[in-house]
PDB file of C-alpha atoms in Angstrom:
ATOM      1  CA  GLN Q 260     -41.090 -64.155 -28.025  1.00 80.00           C
ATOM      2  CA  GLN Q 261     -38.501 -66.104 -26.055  1.00 91.00           C
ATOM      3  CA  PRO Q 262     -40.192 -68.318 -23.438  1.00 94.00           C
ATOM      4  CA  VAL Q 263     -39.329 -67.581 -19.829  1.00 96.00           C
ATOM      5  CA  GLN Q 264     -38.083 -70.404 -17.627  1.00 97.00           C
ATOM      6  CA  SER Q 265     -38.198 -70.513 -13.850  1.00 96.00           C
ATOM      7  CA  PRO Q 266     -36.373 -71.014 -11.653  1.00 97.00           C
ATOM      8  CA  GLN Q 267     -33.018 -70.035 -13.194  1.00 96.00           C
ATOM      9  CA  ALA Q 268     -31.188 -72.532 -11.013  1.00 97.00           C
ATOM     10  CA  VAL Q 269     -32.009 -75.194  -8.443  1.00 97.00           C
ATOM     11  CA  ILE Q 270     -29.908 -77.378  -6.176  1.00 97.00           C
ATOM     12  CA  LEU Q 271     -31.305 -80.690  -4.953  1.00 96.00           C
ATOM     13  CA  ARG Q 272     -30.271 -83.671  -2.920  1.00 97.00           C
ATOM     14  CA  GLU Q 273     -30.615 -87.103  -4.481  1.00 96.00           C
ATOM     15  CA  GLY Q 274     -34.188 -88.346  -4.161  1.00 96.00           C
ATOM     16  CA  GLU Q 275     -35.781 -84.887  -3.997  1.00 97.00           C
ATOM     17  CA  ASP Q 276     -38.293 -83.582  -6.527  1.00 96.00           C
ATOM     18  CA  ALA Q 277     -38.136 -80.510  -8.760  1.00 96.00           C
ATOM     19  CA  VAL Q 278     -40.430 -78.579 -11.084  1.00 97.00           C
ATOM     20  CA  ILE Q 279     -39.215 -76.393 -13.949  1.00 97.00           C
ATOM     21  CA  ASN Q 280     -41.652 -74.011 -15.590  1.00 96.00           C
ATOM     22  CA  CYS Q 281     -41.732 -72.568 -19.098  1.00 95.00           C
ATOM     23  CA  SER Q 282     -44.066 -69.681 -19.961  1.00 94.00           C
ATOM     24  CA  SER Q 283     -44.752 -67.960 -23.248  1.00 91.00           C
ATOM     25  CA  SER Q 284     -46.502 -64.722 -24.156  1.00 88.00           C
ATOM     26  CA  LYS Q 285     -47.722 -66.305 -27.402  1.00 85.00           C
ATOM     27  CA  ALA Q 286     -50.070 -69.191 -28.058  1.00 81.00           C
ATOM     28  CA  LEU Q 287     -48.131 -72.403 -28.424  1.00 81.00           C
ATOM     29  CA  TYR Q 288     -48.393 -75.276 -30.850  1.00 83.00           C
ATOM     30  CA  SER Q 289     -45.807 -77.429 -29.119  1.00 88.00           C
ATOM     31  CA  VAL Q 290     -43.255 -77.443 -26.304  1.00 91.00           C
ATOM     32  CA  HIS Q 291     -39.992 -79.387 -26.526  1.00 93.00           C
ATOM     33  CA  TRP Q 292     -37.854 -80.224 -23.494  1.00 94.00           C
ATOM     34  CA  TYR Q 293     -34.100 -80.870 -23.656  1.00 96.00           C
ATOM     35  CA  ARG Q 294     -31.335 -81.495 -21.127  1.00 96.00           C
ATOM     36  CA  GLN Q 295     -27.790 -80.343 -21.845  1.00 96.00           C
ATOM     37  CA  LYS Q 296     -24.749 -81.333 -19.836  1.00 95.00           C
ATOM     38  CA  HIS Q 297     -21.683 -79.122 -19.884  1.00 90.00           C
ATOM     39  CA  GLY Q 298     -19.844 -79.363 -23.194  1.00 85.00           C
ATOM     40  CA  GLU Q 299     -22.380 -81.760 -24.713  1.00 89.00           C
ATOM     41  CA  ALA Q 300     -25.275 -81.588 -27.158  1.00 90.00           C
ATOM     42  CA  PRO Q 301     -28.828 -80.978 -25.933  1.00 93.00           C
ATOM     43  CA  VAL Q 302     -30.562 -84.335 -25.455  1.00 94.00           C
ATOM     44  CA  PHE Q 303     -34.245 -84.626 -26.345  1.00 93.00           C
ATOM     45  CA  LEU Q 304     -36.488 -85.516 -23.393  1.00 92.00           C
ATOM     46  CA  MET Q 305     -40.029 -85.118 -24.673  1.00 90.00           C
ATOM     47  CA  ILE Q 306     -42.403 -83.100 -26.804  1.00 89.00           C
ATOM     48  CA  LEU Q 307     -45.873 -81.921 -25.855  1.00 88.00           C
ATOM     49  CA  LEU Q 308     -48.298 -81.029 -28.598  1.00 82.00           C
ATOM     50  CA  LYS Q 309     -51.344 -78.786 -28.441  1.00 76.00           C
ATOM     51  CA  GLY Q 310     -54.283 -80.908 -27.439  1.00 69.00           C
ATOM     52  CA  GLY Q 311     -51.997 -83.713 -26.321  1.00 64.00           C
ATOM     53  CA  GLU Q 312     -51.765 -85.461 -22.965  1.00 60.00           C
ATOM     54  CA  GLN Q 313     -49.199 -85.240 -20.238  1.00 61.00           C
ATOM     55  CA  LYS Q 314     -46.074 -87.110 -21.245  1.00 65.00           C
ATOM     56  CA  GLY Q 315     -43.747 -89.218 -19.133  1.00 63.00           C
ATOM     57  CA  HIS Q 316     -40.238 -90.551 -19.460  1.00 66.00           C
ATOM     58  CA  GLU Q 317     -39.072 -92.728 -16.539  1.00 70.00           C
ATOM     59  CA  LYS Q 318     -39.219 -90.388 -13.543  1.00 84.00           C
ATOM     60  CA  ILE Q 319     -39.412 -87.272 -15.701  1.00 90.00           C
ATOM     61  CA  SER Q 320     -42.792 -86.070 -16.880  1.00 90.00           C
ATOM     62  CA  ALA Q 321     -44.270 -82.866 -18.252  1.00 91.00           C
ATOM     63  CA  SER Q 322     -47.558 -81.086 -18.681  1.00 89.00           C
ATOM     64  CA  PHE Q 323     -48.790 -78.499 -21.160  1.00 88.00           C
ATOM     65  CA  ASN Q 324     -51.430 -75.934 -20.241  1.00 86.00           C
ATOM     66  CA  GLU Q 325     -52.551 -74.373 -23.519  1.00 84.00           C
ATOM     67  CA  LYS Q 326     -54.780 -71.750 -21.911  1.00 85.00           C
ATOM     68  CA  LYS Q 327     -51.983 -70.472 -19.688  1.00 86.00           C
ATOM     69  CA  GLN Q 328     -49.420 -70.914 -22.485  1.00 88.00           C
ATOM     70  CA  GLN Q 329     -47.064 -72.743 -20.210  1.00 90.00           C
ATOM     71  CA  SER Q 330     -45.453 -76.098 -19.649  1.00 92.00           C
ATOM     72  CA  SER Q 331     -43.960 -77.683 -16.551  1.00 93.00           C
ATOM     73  CA  LEU Q 332     -41.286 -80.371 -16.324  1.00 94.00           C
ATOM     74  CA  TYR Q 333     -41.470 -82.649 -13.268  1.00 93.00           C
ATOM     75  CA  LEU Q 334     -38.427 -84.514 -12.017  1.00 94.00           C
ATOM     76  CA  THR Q 335     -39.217 -86.979  -9.256  1.00 92.00           C
ATOM     77  CA  ALA Q 336     -36.767 -88.803  -7.001  1.00 93.00           C
ATOM     78  CA  SER Q 337     -33.894 -87.011  -8.706  1.00 93.00           C
ATOM     79  CA  GLN Q 338     -30.669 -88.850  -9.498  1.00 94.00           C
ATOM     80  CA  LEU Q 339     -27.135 -87.497  -9.910  1.00 96.00           C
ATOM     81  CA  SER Q 340     -27.489 -88.062 -13.670  1.00 94.00           C
ATOM     82  CA  TYR Q 341     -30.293 -85.494 -13.802  1.00 95.00           C
ATOM     83  CA  SER Q 342     -27.781 -82.671 -13.303  1.00 97.00           C
ATOM     84  CA  GLY Q 343     -27.514 -80.316 -16.246  1.00 97.00           C
ATOM     85  CA  THR Q 344     -29.247 -77.392 -17.872  1.00 97.00           C
ATOM     86  CA  TYR Q 345     -32.843 -77.882 -18.965  1.00 98.00           C
ATOM     87  CA  PHE Q 346     -34.209 -75.947 -21.920  1.00 97.00           C
ATOM     88  CA  CYS Q 347     -37.734 -75.626 -23.177  1.00 96.00           C
ATOM     89  CA  GLY Q 348     -38.199 -74.882 -26.868  1.00 94.00           C
ATOM     90  CA  THR Q 349     -41.456 -73.569 -28.231  1.00 91.00           C
ATOM     91  CA  ASP Q 350     -42.898 -73.615 -31.722  1.00 84.00           C
ATOM     92  CA  PRO Q 351     -45.595 -70.938 -31.735  1.00 73.00           C
ATOM     93  CA  SER Q 352     -46.369 -71.131 -35.442  1.00 73.00           C
ATOM     94  CA  GLY Q 353     -47.106 -74.798 -35.604  1.00 70.00           C
ATOM     95  CA  ASN Q 354     -44.905 -77.583 -36.938  1.00 67.00           C
ATOM     96  CA  THR Q 355     -42.390 -75.216 -38.531  1.00 74.00           C
ATOM     97  CA  GLY Q 356     -39.379 -76.695 -36.820  1.00 79.00           C
ATOM     98  CA  LYS Q 357     -38.281 -73.198 -35.831  1.00 87.00           C
ATOM     99  CA  LEU Q 358     -37.783 -73.692 -32.111  1.00 92.00           C
ATOM    100  CA  ILE Q 359     -37.402 -70.727 -29.798  1.00 93.00           C
ATOM    101  CA  PHE Q 360     -35.547 -71.725 -26.641  1.00 95.00           C
ATOM    102  CA  GLY Q 361     -35.744 -70.322 -23.144  1.00 96.00           C
ATOM    103  CA  GLN Q 362     -32.664 -69.207 -21.275  1.00 96.00           C
ATOM    104  CA  GLY Q 363     -32.373 -72.510 -19.441  1.00 97.00           C
ATOM    105  CA  THR Q 364     -32.659 -73.812 -15.874  1.00 98.00           C
ATOM    106  CA  THR Q 365     -29.535 -75.220 -14.283  1.00 97.00           C
ATOM    107  CA  LEU Q 366     -30.198 -78.219 -12.059  1.00 97.00           C
ATOM    108  CA  GLN Q 367     -27.550 -79.581  -9.711  1.00 97.00           C
ATOM    109  CA  VAL Q 368     -28.217 -82.814  -7.851  1.00 97.00           C
ATOM    110  CA  LYS Q 369     -25.927 -83.496  -4.913  1.00 96.00           C
ATOM    111  CA  PRO Q 370     -25.344 -86.852  -3.160  1.00 94.00           C
TER     112      PRO Q 370
ATOM    113  CA  ASP V 284     -27.357 -96.170 -35.743  1.00 65.00           C
ATOM    114  CA  ALA V 285     -25.093 -93.117 -35.857  1.00 76.00           C
ATOM    115  CA  GLY V 286     -26.515 -89.928 -34.452  1.00 91.00           C
ATOM    116  CA  VAL V 287     -26.071 -86.442 -35.856  1.00 95.00           C
ATOM    117  CA  THR V 288     -22.421 -85.757 -36.547  1.00 95.00           C
ATOM    118  CA  GLN V 289     -20.688 -82.416 -36.961  1.00 97.00           C
ATOM    119  CA  SER V 290     -17.229 -81.326 -38.037  1.00 96.00           C
ATOM    120  CA  PRO V 291     -14.915 -79.900 -37.030  1.00 96.00           C
ATOM    121  CA  THR V 292     -15.224 -80.115 -33.236  1.00 96.00           C
ATOM    122  CA  HIS V 293     -13.365 -76.890 -32.596  1.00 96.00           C
ATOM    123  CA  LEU V 294     -12.290 -74.036 -34.831  1.00 96.00           C
ATOM    124  CA  ILE V 295     -10.334 -70.853 -34.273  1.00 98.00           C
ATOM    125  CA  LYS V 296     -10.591 -68.009 -36.787  1.00 97.00           C
ATOM    126  CA  THR V 297      -9.733 -64.327 -36.897  1.00 98.00           C
ATOM    127  CA  ARG V 298     -12.081 -61.421 -37.564  1.00 97.00           C
ATOM    128  CA  GLY V 299     -12.997 -61.004 -41.207  1.00 97.00           C
ATOM    129  CA  GLN V 300     -12.343 -64.604 -42.160  1.00 98.00           C
ATOM    130  CA  GLN V 301     -14.879 -67.059 -43.493  1.00 98.00           C
ATOM    131  CA  VAL V 302     -15.813 -70.437 -42.008  1.00 98.00           C
ATOM    132  CA  THR V 303     -17.694 -73.562 -43.130  1.00 98.00           C
ATOM    133  CA  LEU V 304     -19.222 -75.995 -40.672  1.00 98.00           C
ATOM    134  CA  ARG V 305     -20.552 -79.402 -41.653  1.00 98.00           C
ATOM    135  CA  CYS V 306     -23.381 -81.621 -40.441  1.00 98.00           C
ATOM    136  CA  SER V 307     -24.542 -85.142 -41.244  1.00 97.00           C
ATOM    137  CA  PRO V 308     -28.073 -85.929 -40.049  1.00 96.00           C
ATOM    138  CA  LYS V 309     -29.258 -89.147 -38.443  1.00 94.00           C
ATOM    139  CA  SER V 310     -30.054 -91.928 -40.886  1.00 92.00           C
ATOM    140  CA  GLY V 311     -33.462 -91.370 -42.473  1.00 90.00           C
ATOM    141  CA  HIS V 312     -33.700 -87.721 -41.418  1.00 93.00           C
ATOM    142  CA  ASP V 313     -34.278 -85.272 -44.241  1.00 93.00           C
ATOM    143  CA  THR V 314     -34.540 -81.941 -42.405  1.00 94.00           C
ATOM    144  CA  VAL V 315     -31.579 -80.095 -40.924  1.00 96.00           C
ATOM    145  CA  SER V 316     -31.716 -77.054 -38.660  1.00 96.00           C
ATOM    146  CA  TRP V 317     -28.826 -74.906 -37.451  1.00 98.00           C
ATOM    147  CA  TYR V 318     -28.632 -73.126 -34.104  1.00 97.00           C
ATOM    148  CA  GLN V 319     -26.143 -70.762 -32.470  1.00 98.00           C
ATOM    149  CA  GLN V 320     -25.621 -71.131 -28.731  1.00 96.00           C
ATOM    150  CA  ALA V 321     -23.712 -68.418 -26.920  1.00 95.00           C
ATOM    151  CA  LEU V 322     -22.196 -69.259 -23.552  1.00 92.00           C
ATOM    152  CA  GLY V 323     -24.852 -69.509 -20.854  1.00 90.00           C
ATOM    153  CA  GLN V 324     -27.729 -69.044 -23.305  1.00 93.00           C
ATOM    154  CA  GLY V 325     -30.281 -71.240 -25.021  1.00 94.00           C
ATOM    155  CA  PRO V 326     -29.797 -72.190 -28.692  1.00 96.00           C
ATOM    156  CA  GLN V 327     -30.930 -69.556 -31.231  1.00 97.00           C
ATOM    157  CA  PHE V 328     -32.423 -70.707 -34.506  1.00 95.00           C
ATOM    158  CA  ILE V 329     -30.429 -69.719 -37.592  1.00 97.00           C
ATOM    159  CA  PHE V 330     -32.202 -71.536 -40.426  1.00 95.00           C
ATOM    160  CA  GLN V 331     -33.633 -74.857 -41.567  1.00 94.00           C
ATOM    161  CA  TYR V 332     -33.088 -76.829 -44.752  1.00 95.00           C
ATOM    162  CA  TYR V 333     -35.459 -79.292 -46.371  1.00 93.00           C
ATOM    163  CA  GLU V 334     -35.213 -80.732 -49.882  1.00 90.00           C
ATOM    164  CA  GLU V 335     -32.087 -78.630 -50.459  1.00 93.00           C
ATOM    165  CA  GLU V 336     -34.015 -75.398 -49.880  1.00 94.00           C
ATOM    166  CA  GLU V 337     -33.929 -72.933 -46.982  1.00 93.00           C
ATOM    167  CA  ARG V 338     -37.393 -73.352 -45.469  1.00 90.00           C
ATOM    168  CA  GLN V 339     -37.219 -71.203 -42.326  1.00 89.00           C
ATOM    169  CA  ARG V 340     -34.845 -68.463 -41.197  1.00 93.00           C
ATOM    170  CA  GLY V 341     -34.234 -66.772 -37.868  1.00 92.00           C
ATOM    171  CA  ASN V 342     -32.967 -63.246 -37.194  1.00 93.00           C
ATOM    172  CA  PHE V 343     -29.469 -63.677 -38.516  1.00 97.00           C
ATOM    173  CA  PRO V 344     -27.751 -61.470 -41.116  1.00 97.00           C
ATOM    174  CA  ASP V 345     -27.000 -62.574 -44.658  1.00 96.00           C
ATOM    175  CA  ARG V 346     -23.418 -63.316 -43.601  1.00 98.00           C
ATOM    176  CA  PHE V 347     -24.905 -66.617 -42.430  1.00 98.00           C
ATOM    177  CA  SER V 348     -25.735 -68.904 -45.322  1.00 97.00           C
ATOM    178  CA  GLY V 349     -26.208 -72.593 -45.792  1.00 97.00           C
ATOM    179  CA  HIS V 350     -26.595 -75.443 -48.133  1.00 96.00           C
ATOM    180  CA  GLN V 351     -28.125 -78.899 -48.129  1.00 97.00           C
ATOM    181  CA  PHE V 352     -26.861 -81.672 -50.343  1.00 96.00           C
ATOM    182  CA  PRO V 353     -28.861 -84.483 -52.000  1.00 96.00           C
ATOM    183  CA  ASN V 354     -27.730 -86.892 -49.246  1.00 94.00           C
ATOM    184  CA  TYR V 355     -29.341 -84.473 -46.701  1.00 96.00           C
ATOM    185  CA  SER V 356     -26.022 -83.390 -45.179  1.00 97.00           C
ATOM    186  CA  SER V 357     -25.659 -79.668 -44.693  1.00 98.00           C
ATOM    187  CA  GLU V 358     -23.148 -76.859 -44.427  1.00 98.00           C
ATOM    188  CA  LEU V 359     -23.278 -73.578 -42.542  1.00 98.00           C
ATOM    189  CA  ASN V 360     -21.149 -70.755 -43.926  1.00 98.00           C
ATOM    190  CA  VAL V 361     -20.351 -67.571 -42.067  1.00 98.00           C
ATOM    191  CA  ASN V 362     -18.601 -64.707 -43.875  1.00 97.00           C
ATOM    192  CA  ALA V 363     -16.781 -61.670 -42.478  1.00 97.00           C
ATOM    193  CA  LEU V 364     -16.527 -63.168 -39.004  1.00 98.00           C
ATOM    194  CA  LEU V 365     -17.081 -60.913 -35.994  1.00 98.00           C
ATOM    195  CA  LEU V 366     -15.973 -61.458 -32.420  1.00 97.00           C
ATOM    196  CA  GLY V 367     -19.641 -61.897 -31.515  1.00 97.00           C
ATOM    197  CA  ASP V 368     -19.885 -64.939 -33.780  1.00 98.00           C
ATOM    198  CA  SER V 369     -17.921 -66.937 -31.209  1.00 97.00           C
ATOM    199  CA  ALA V 370     -20.323 -69.626 -30.036  1.00 97.00           C
ATOM    200  CA  LEU V 371     -21.264 -73.296 -30.153  1.00 96.00           C
ATOM    201  CA  TYR V 372     -22.963 -74.074 -33.463  1.00 98.00           C
ATOM    202  CA  LEU V 373     -25.439 -76.900 -33.238  1.00 97.00           C
ATOM    203  CA  CYS V 374     -27.015 -78.894 -36.006  1.00 97.00           C
ATOM    204  CA  ALA V 375     -30.280 -80.763 -35.461  1.00 97.00           C
ATOM    205  CA  SER V 376     -32.066 -83.217 -37.733  1.00 96.00           C
ATOM    206  CA  SER V 377     -35.588 -84.576 -37.845  1.00 92.00           C
ATOM    207  CA  LEU V 378     -37.588 -87.280 -39.578  1.00 88.00           C
ATOM    208  CA  PRO V 379     -39.949 -86.393 -42.423  1.00 78.00           C
ATOM    209  CA  GLY V 380     -43.207 -84.987 -41.060  1.00 76.00           C
ATOM    210  CA  THR V 381     -42.184 -85.038 -37.407  1.00 81.00           C
ATOM    211  CA  ASP V 382     -41.469 -82.275 -34.912  1.00 80.00           C
ATOM    212  CA  THR V 383     -38.719 -83.817 -32.801  1.00 88.00           C
ATOM    213  CA  GLN V 384     -35.217 -82.508 -33.469  1.00 92.00           C
ATOM    214  CA  TYR V 385     -32.077 -84.414 -32.497  1.00 94.00           C
ATOM    215  CA  PHE V 386     -28.927 -82.411 -31.904  1.00 96.00           C
ATOM    216  CA  GLY V 387     -25.356 -83.094 -32.847  1.00 95.00           C
ATOM    217  CA  PRO V 388     -22.394 -82.419 -30.521  1.00 94.00           C
ATOM    218  CA  GLY V 389     -21.753 -79.011 -32.059  1.00 96.00           C
ATOM    219  CA  THR V 390     -18.789 -77.076 -33.387  1.00 97.00           C
ATOM    220  CA  ARG V 391     -17.135 -74.627 -31.011  1.00 97.00           C
ATOM    221  CA  LEU V 392     -16.124 -71.553 -33.019  1.00 98.00           C
ATOM    222  CA  THR V 393     -13.766 -69.004 -31.502  1.00 97.00           C
ATOM    223  CA  VAL V 394     -13.177 -65.722 -33.343  1.00 98.00           C
ATOM    224  CA  LEU V 395     -10.091 -63.766 -32.283  1.00 96.00           C
TER     225      LEU V 395
END
């Protein structure tokens, strides 16, 4: 039931773009995206709900394809502060609060 | 506005001992969830408390138990500690009727 994230790791230069994918074998009610820096708590980025629209947060946006049971996180014009591990959390049952997280995608942005 | 707080920050225990971790949710949040995060892995859901009751539970043995107090703060108790219980334990809180969970800094538990 754990969602699968791809790629596992990506290295970028400042200003480059990246896409992180999250796929599930089960129908999804919602997808939650978090960024975690080493030794820190996961920080909430955005939530996408079934039937909802694409969300955006500064230069970070995400989409949710219900038919394909997947979500993608788009990072444009990456900054050094974007470095960290990105996790998607899915709630297949619907508003239960029981999030199932993927294994994470490590993003490193270099100057 | 204080975020989610957890105590202690770090803890070292030996096998067979018992441990209690504490969490205070963000102001106004009434739901508390606990997660275990092993090194290099995503957080794994342990259980969720709402109105002082366990509402959801993940695939964790009964050695893991919890409690929520009337002020919405929560405790996670782990009995008969195993080496495999070494992990970062995260607490997350959410507003009534919403899906978004906000995480605390976690408690790093090391079992020797």
